PDB file of C-alpha atoms in Angstrom:
ATOM      1  CA  MET A 742      14.918 115.001  78.220  1.00 50.00           C
ATOM      2  CA  LYS A 743      18.317 113.609  79.222  1.00 49.00           C
ATOM      3  CA  LYS A 744      21.394 115.553  78.175  1.00 49.00           C
ATOM      4  CA  ASP A 745      24.755 113.912  77.736  1.00 48.00           C
ATOM      5  CA  ILE A 746      27.634 116.184  78.659  1.00 45.00           C
ATOM      6  CA  HIS A 747      30.889 115.304  77.031  1.00 46.00           C
ATOM      7  CA  PHE A 748      34.066 116.319  78.835  1.00 43.00           C
ATOM      8  CA  ILE A 749      35.790 117.568  75.689  1.00 44.00           C
ATOM      9  CA  SER A 750      32.918 119.792  74.542  1.00 44.00           C
ATOM     10  CA  ALA A 751      32.090 121.043  78.054  1.00 46.00           C
ATOM     11  CA  PHE A 752      35.649 121.891  79.059  1.00 46.00           C
ATOM     12  CA  PRO A 753      37.737 122.437  75.923  1.00 51.00           C
ATOM     13  CA  GLY A 754      39.965 125.046  77.577  1.00 52.00           C
ATOM     14  CA  THR A 755      40.642 122.837  80.589  1.00 53.00           C
ATOM     15  CA  LEU A 756      41.522 119.893  78.385  1.00 49.00           C
ATOM     16  CA  PHE A 757      43.888 122.028  76.293  1.00 49.00           C
ATOM     17  CA  VAL A 758      45.685 123.397  79.375  1.00 49.00           C
ATOM     18  CA  PHE A 759      46.001 119.890  80.846  1.00 51.00           C
ATOM     19  CA  LEU A 760      47.441 118.406  77.643  1.00 48.00           C
ATOM     20  CA  ALA A 761      49.815 121.353  77.163  1.00 50.00           C
ATOM     21  CA  ALA A 762      51.093 121.025  80.743  1.00 53.00           C
ATOM     22  CA  LEU A 763      51.577 117.293  80.251  1.00 46.00           C
ATOM     23  CA  LEU A 764      53.501 117.852  77.023  1.00 46.00           C
ATOM     24  CA  PHE A 765      55.737 120.579  78.455  1.00 47.00           C
ATOM     25  CA  SER A 766      56.497 118.571  81.584  1.00 49.00           C
ATOM     26  CA  ALA A 767      57.593 115.655  79.391  1.00 48.00           C
ATOM     27  CA  CYS A 768      59.832 117.941  77.314  1.00 47.00           C
ATOM     28  CA  ASP A 769      61.508 119.411  80.378  1.00 48.00           C
ATOM     29  CA  ARG A 770      63.342 116.203  81.279  1.00 49.00           C
ATOM     30  CA  ASN A 771      67.081 116.398  81.801  1.00 54.00           C
ATOM     31  CA  GLU A 772      69.067 113.365  80.658  1.00 52.00           C
ATOM     32  CA  ASN A 773      71.188 113.561  83.805  1.00 55.00           C
ATOM     33  CA  GLU A 774      68.173 113.958  86.080  1.00 55.00           C
ATOM     34  CA  GLU A 775      68.737 110.595  87.779  1.00 57.00           C
ATOM     35  CA  ASN A 776      72.149 111.830  88.928  1.00 55.00           C
ATOM     36  CA  GLN A 777      70.613 114.887  90.589  1.00 61.00           C
ATOM     37  CA  PHE A 778      69.008 114.822  94.006  1.00 55.00           C
ATOM     38  CA  PRO A 779      66.614 117.795  94.066  1.00 62.00           C
ATOM     39  CA  LEU A 780      64.597 116.408  96.988  1.00 74.00           C
ATOM     40  CA  ILE A 781      67.549 115.968  99.332  1.00 78.00           C
ATOM     41  CA  ASP A 782      68.614 119.014 101.305  1.00 80.00           C
ATOM     42  CA  VAL A 783      72.203 118.436 102.395  1.00 83.00           C
ATOM     43  CA  ALA A 784      73.903 120.508 105.061  1.00 87.00           C
ATOM     44  CA  SER A 785      76.951 122.518 104.082  1.00 90.00           C
ATOM     45  CA  GLY A 786      80.084 120.379 103.923  1.00 92.00           C
ATOM     46  CA  PHE A 787      78.210 117.169 103.031  1.00 90.00           C
ATOM     47  CA  LYS A 788      77.303 115.596  99.697  1.00 88.00           C
ATOM     48  CA  VAL A 789      75.075 112.804  98.398  1.00 85.00           C
ATOM     49  CA  GLU A 790      76.773 110.119  96.337  1.00 87.00           C
ATOM     50  CA  LYS A 791      75.145 107.138  94.616  1.00 88.00           C
ATOM     51  CA  VAL A 792      76.805 103.930  95.784  1.00 91.00           C
ATOM     52  CA  ALA A 793      74.882 101.442  93.605  1.00 92.00           C
ATOM     53  CA  GLY A 794      72.012 101.467  91.127  1.00 92.00           C
ATOM     54  CA  GLY A 795      69.697  99.039  89.378  1.00 91.00           C
ATOM     55  CA  LEU A 796      68.189  97.652  92.586  1.00 92.00           C
ATOM     56  CA  ASN A 797      64.620  96.331  92.901  1.00 90.00           C
ATOM     57  CA  PHE A 798      62.847  97.295  96.148  1.00 90.00           C
ATOM     58  CA  PRO A 799      65.966  97.581  98.352  1.00 94.00           C
ATOM     59  CA  THR A 800      64.882  97.481 102.000  1.00 92.00           C
ATOM     60  CA  GLY A 801      68.027  97.090 104.073  1.00 94.00           C
ATOM     61  CA  ILE A 802      71.779  97.620 104.225  1.00 96.00           C
ATOM     62  CA  ALA A 803      74.262  95.737 106.387  1.00 97.00           C
ATOM     63  CA  TRP A 804      78.034  95.553 106.779  1.00 97.00           C
ATOM     64  CA  ASP A 805      79.969  92.413 107.625  1.00 97.00           C
ATOM     65  CA  SER A 806      82.914  92.192 110.023  1.00 95.00           C
ATOM     66  CA  GLU A 807      85.293  93.275 107.210  1.00 96.00           C
ATOM     67  CA  ASN A 808      83.117  96.344 106.482  1.00 96.00           C
ATOM     68  CA  ALA A 809      81.884  94.980 103.136  1.00 97.00           C
ATOM     69  CA  MET A 810      78.455  96.392 102.234  1.00 97.00           C
ATOM     70  CA  TYR A 811      75.419  94.226 101.482  1.00 98.00           C
ATOM     71  CA  VAL A 812      71.901  95.165 100.447  1.00 97.00           C
ATOM     72  CA  VAL A 813      68.714  93.110 100.569  1.00 97.00           C
ATOM     73  CA  GLU A 814      65.919  93.386  98.001  1.00 96.00           C
ATOM     74  CA  ALA A 815      62.385  92.803  99.309  1.00 92.00           C
ATOM     75  CA  GLY A 816      61.206  90.677  96.402  1.00 90.00           C
ATOM     76  CA  GLY A 817      57.574  90.220  95.422  1.00 80.00           C
ATOM     77  CA  GLY A 818      55.544  93.280  94.556  1.00 70.00           C
ATOM     78  CA  PHE A 819      52.578  93.599  92.257  1.00 60.00           C
ATOM     79  CA  LEU A 820      54.375  93.218  88.958  1.00 64.00           C
ATOM     80  CA  GLU A 821      53.756  90.846  86.072  1.00 68.00           C
ATOM     81  CA  GLU A 822      57.106  89.253  86.817  1.00 74.00           C
ATOM     82  CA  PRO A 823      57.889  89.964  90.482  1.00 78.00           C
ATOM     83  CA  SER A 824      61.559  90.274  91.291  1.00 88.00           C
ATOM     84  CA  PRO A 825      63.034  87.737  93.724  1.00 92.00           C
ATOM     85  CA  ALA A 826      64.179  88.598  97.229  1.00 95.00           C
ATOM     86  CA  ARG A 827      67.986  88.596  97.211  1.00 97.00           C
ATOM     87  CA  ILE A 828      71.054  89.540  99.206  1.00 98.00           C
ATOM     88  CA  LEU A 829      73.620  91.392  97.099  1.00 98.00           C
ATOM     89  CA  LYS A 830      77.195  92.409  97.861  1.00 98.00           C
ATOM     90  CA  VAL A 831      78.171  95.942  96.817  1.00 97.00           C
ATOM     91  CA  THR A 832      81.785  96.344  95.681  1.00 96.00           C
ATOM     92  CA  SER A 833      82.874  99.595  93.990  1.00 94.00           C
ATOM     93  CA  GLY A 834      79.333 100.182  92.730  1.00 91.00           C
ATOM     94  CA  GLN A 835      79.006  96.646  91.326  1.00 95.00           C
ATOM     95  CA  LEU A 836      76.362  94.217  92.606  1.00 97.00           C
ATOM     96  CA  THR A 837      77.072  90.513  93.123  1.00 97.00           C
ATOM     97  CA  GLU A 838      74.287  88.155  94.167  1.00 97.00           C
ATOM     98  CA  VAL A 839      75.136  86.310  97.380  1.00 98.00           C
ATOM     99  CA  VAL A 840      71.884  84.365  97.580  1.00 97.00           C
ATOM    100  CA  ASN A 841      68.491  84.268  95.880  1.00 97.00           C
ATOM    101  CA  LEU A 842      66.246  84.053  98.947  1.00 96.00           C
ATOM    102  CA  GLU A 843      63.151  83.111  96.948  1.00 93.00           C
ATOM    103  CA  ALA A 844      64.993  80.074  95.563  1.00 94.00           C
ATOM    104  CA  LYS A 845      65.711  79.079  99.188  1.00 95.00           C
ATOM    105  CA  GLY A 846      61.986  79.174 100.038  1.00 92.00           C
ATOM    106  CA  VAL A 847      61.747  82.617 101.642  1.00 93.00           C
ATOM    107  CA  VAL A 848      58.333  84.268 101.218  1.00 89.00           C
ATOM    108  CA  ALA A 849      58.501  87.977 100.316  1.00 87.00           C
ATOM    109  CA  PRO A 850      58.696  90.671 101.407  1.00 88.00           C
ATOM    110  CA  VAL A 851      62.081  90.641 103.080  1.00 92.00           C
ATOM    111  CA  VAL A 852      62.285  93.834 105.117  1.00 90.00           C
ATOM    112  CA  GLY A 853      64.604  93.656 108.121  1.00 93.00           C
ATOM    113  CA  PHE A 854      68.278  92.935 107.467  1.00 97.00           C
ATOM    114  CA  THR A 855      71.347  92.809 109.692  1.00 97.00           C
ATOM    115  CA  PHE A 856      74.683  91.014 110.077  1.00 98.00           C
ATOM    116  CA  HIS A 857      75.697  89.479 113.413  1.00 96.00           C
ATOM    117  CA  ASN A 858      78.395  86.985 114.445  1.00 96.00           C
ATOM    118  CA  GLY A 859      79.167  85.851 110.888  1.00 97.00           C
ATOM    119  CA  ASN A 860      75.564  85.476 109.677  1.00 98.00           C
ATOM    120  CA  PHE A 861      72.850  87.551 108.032  1.00 98.00           C
ATOM    121  CA  TYR A 862      69.444  87.813 109.705  1.00 98.00           C
ATOM    122  CA  ILE A 863      66.308  88.786 107.793  1.00 97.00           C
ATOM    123  CA  SER A 864      62.660  89.358 108.664  1.00 94.00           C
ATOM    124  CA  HIS A 865      60.133  88.073 106.136  1.00 92.00           C
ATOM    125  CA  LYS A 866      56.868  86.146 105.758  1.00 88.00           C
ATOM    126  CA  ALA A 867      56.594  82.477 106.674  1.00 88.00           C
ATOM    127  CA  ALA A 868      54.647  80.027 104.502  1.00 88.00           C
ATOM    128  CA  ASP A 869      51.571  80.579 106.737  1.00 85.00           C
ATOM    129  CA  MET A 870      51.891  84.366 106.136  1.00 81.00           C
ATOM    130  CA  THR A 871      52.955  85.146 109.698  1.00 83.00           C
ATOM    131  CA  GLY A 872      56.118  87.112 110.368  1.00 86.00           C
ATOM    132  CA  ALA A 873      59.354  85.116 110.442  1.00 93.00           C
ATOM    133  CA  VAL A 874      63.093  85.523 110.967  1.00 96.00           C
ATOM    134  CA  SER A 875      65.770  83.506 109.171  1.00 97.00           C
ATOM    135  CA  ARG A 876      69.528  83.183 109.604  1.00 98.00           C
ATOM    136  CA  ILE A 877      71.676  82.942 106.465  1.00 98.00           C
ATOM    137  CA  SER A 878      75.362  82.052 106.323  1.00 98.00           C
ATOM    138  CA  LYS A 879      77.648  84.751 104.942  1.00 97.00           C
ATOM    139  CA  ASP A 880      78.213  82.810 101.703  1.00 96.00           C
ATOM    140  CA  GLY A 881      74.460  82.233 101.270  1.00 96.00           C
ATOM    141  CA  ALA A 882      74.839  78.443 101.280  1.00 97.00           C
ATOM    142  CA  SER A 883      72.646  77.726 104.308  1.00 97.00           C
ATOM    143  CA  LEU A 884      69.381  79.314 105.395  1.00 97.00           C
ATOM    144  CA  ASN A 885      67.442  78.396 108.534  1.00 97.00           C
ATOM    145  CA  GLN A 886      64.140  79.886 109.635  1.00 97.00           C
ATOM    146  CA  ILE A 887      64.629  80.390 113.375  1.00 96.00           C
ATOM    147  CA  LEU A 888      61.388  82.173 114.364  1.00 93.00           C
ATOM    148  CA  SER A 889      57.860  82.383 112.969  1.00 90.00           C
ATOM    149  CA  GLY A 890      54.276  82.953 114.058  1.00 85.00           C
ATOM    150  CA  PHE A 891      54.482  86.718 114.548  1.00 81.00           C
ATOM    151  CA  VAL A 892      51.050  88.227 113.901  1.00 74.00           C
ATOM    152  CA  ASP A 893      51.309  91.497 112.005  1.00 65.00           C
ATOM    153  CA  GLY A 894      48.950  93.751 110.088  1.00 57.00           C
ATOM    154  CA  GLY A 895      49.302  91.630 106.950  1.00 57.00           C
ATOM    155  CA  SER A 896      49.716  94.589 104.612  1.00 55.00           C
ATOM    156  CA  GLU A 897      51.933  97.652 104.468  1.00 59.00           C
ATOM    157  CA  HIS A 898      53.900  97.159 107.687  1.00 66.00           C
ATOM    158  CA  PRO A 899      54.888  93.509 108.117  1.00 75.00           C
ATOM    159  CA  LEU A 900      57.496  92.276 110.575  1.00 80.00           C
ATOM    160  CA  ASN A 901      60.004  94.980 109.895  1.00 83.00           C
ATOM    161  CA  ASP A 902      63.371  96.094 111.181  1.00 88.00           C
ATOM    162  CA  ILE A 903      65.676  93.658 112.947  1.00 92.00           C
ATOM    163  CA  ARG A 904      68.594  94.621 115.179  1.00 93.00           C
ATOM    164  CA  MET A 905      70.914  92.936 117.654  1.00 94.00           C
ATOM    165  CA  GLY A 906      71.255  94.876 120.885  1.00 94.00           C
ATOM    166  CA  PRO A 907      74.378  95.333 123.015  1.00 93.00           C
ATOM    167  CA  ASP A 908      72.725  92.917 125.450  1.00 94.00           C
ATOM    168  CA  GLY A 909      72.970  90.147 122.818  1.00 90.00           C
ATOM    169  CA  ARG A 910      69.204  90.043 122.255  1.00 94.00           C
ATOM    170  CA  MET A 911      67.374  90.345 118.952  1.00 94.00           C
ATOM    171  CA  TYR A 912      64.912  93.217 118.560  1.00 93.00           C
ATOM    172  CA  LEU A 913      62.132  93.282 115.941  1.00 89.00           C
ATOM    173  CA  ALA A 914      59.740  96.024 114.835  1.00 83.00           C
ATOM    174  CA  THR A 915      56.283  95.708 113.324  1.00 77.00           C
ATOM    175  CA  GLY A 916      53.374  98.004 112.526  1.00 66.00           C
ATOM    176  CA  PRO A 917      49.734  98.278 111.430  1.00 62.00           C
ATOM    177  CA  ALA A 918      48.299  97.251 108.073  1.00 57.00           C
ATOM    178  CA  GLY A 919      48.248 100.829 106.868  1.00 58.00           C
ATOM    179  CA  ASN A 920      48.387 104.457 107.816  1.00 59.00           C
ATOM    180  CA  SER A 921      44.704 104.886 108.704  1.00 59.00           C
ATOM    181  CA  ALA A 922      42.071 103.034 110.718  1.00 60.00           C
ATOM    182  CA  VAL A 923      39.816 102.643 107.673  1.00 61.00           C
ATOM    183  CA  GLN A 924      41.691 100.980 104.835  1.00 64.00           C
ATOM    184  CA  GLY A 925      41.159 102.020 101.244  1.00 68.00           C
ATOM    185  CA  PRO A 926      40.775  99.878  98.129  1.00 73.00           C
ATOM    186  CA  ASP A 927      44.530 100.116  97.538  1.00 69.00           C
ATOM    187  CA  VAL A 928      45.069  97.340 100.097  1.00 67.00           C
ATOM    188  CA  ALA A 929      42.776  94.911  98.222  1.00 70.00           C
ATOM    189  CA  PRO A 930      45.712  92.834  96.901  1.00 69.00           C
ATOM    190  CA  PHE A 931      46.929  92.397 100.479  1.00 66.00           C
ATOM    191  CA  VAL A 932      43.455  91.330 101.653  1.00 68.00           C
ATOM    192  CA  SER A 933      43.264  88.668  98.944  1.00 70.00           C
ATOM    193  CA  ARG A 934      46.666  87.375 100.049  1.00 66.00           C
ATOM    194  CA  THR A 935      45.949  87.626 103.802  1.00 66.00           C
ATOM    195  CA  PRO A 936      42.176  87.671 104.539  1.00 68.00           C
ATOM    196  CA  SER A 937      42.877  88.168 108.255  1.00 65.00           C
ATOM    197  CA  LEU A 938      44.409  91.596 107.546  1.00 61.00           C
ATOM    198  CA  ARG A 939      43.888  94.029 110.412  1.00 58.00           C
ATOM    199  CA  THR A 940      44.702  97.671 111.015  1.00 53.00           C
ATOM    200  CA  THR A 941      46.573  97.039 114.268  1.00 49.00           C
TER     201      THR A 941
END
């Protein structure tokens, strides 16, 4: 004879403790919690200060020749309405869009970001899903893809950081598709987008 075990009847105490913990954790929220940084341990004499908020997937910060700050948002993501990749200027905590990269044909995610000789440089995906680098004018008016064809893992670590060295050369970083040799089901969306996904 087959017996059906129901979670609620088999473990009523466990269920009660779980629900009580969930309720109490929800009640223990502080309205100013977003202004606190409990996970950041700052050495004596230093402090953490929020410079800007309301960003979607920020992946890089750069400063122009006048020391103005810019931030790039990766764009994409697995949301019903993915946010576009953008370059934003940060002035006294206010964000001003310089350029909507998606509208210029850039494929997300945008990860690497730097400023060099009057232009922004970003690393991103090309239309064929290989890694690419584009140069954008400071005002966002012109965008030119200057490199493409970089083979990367196709998942969690695409063509990544971008820096200009003191030797005048461009340096790029990339990584594997994930953090383990055997990928879990969490990378399924990446596999559907890039069937050639690999761990190295």
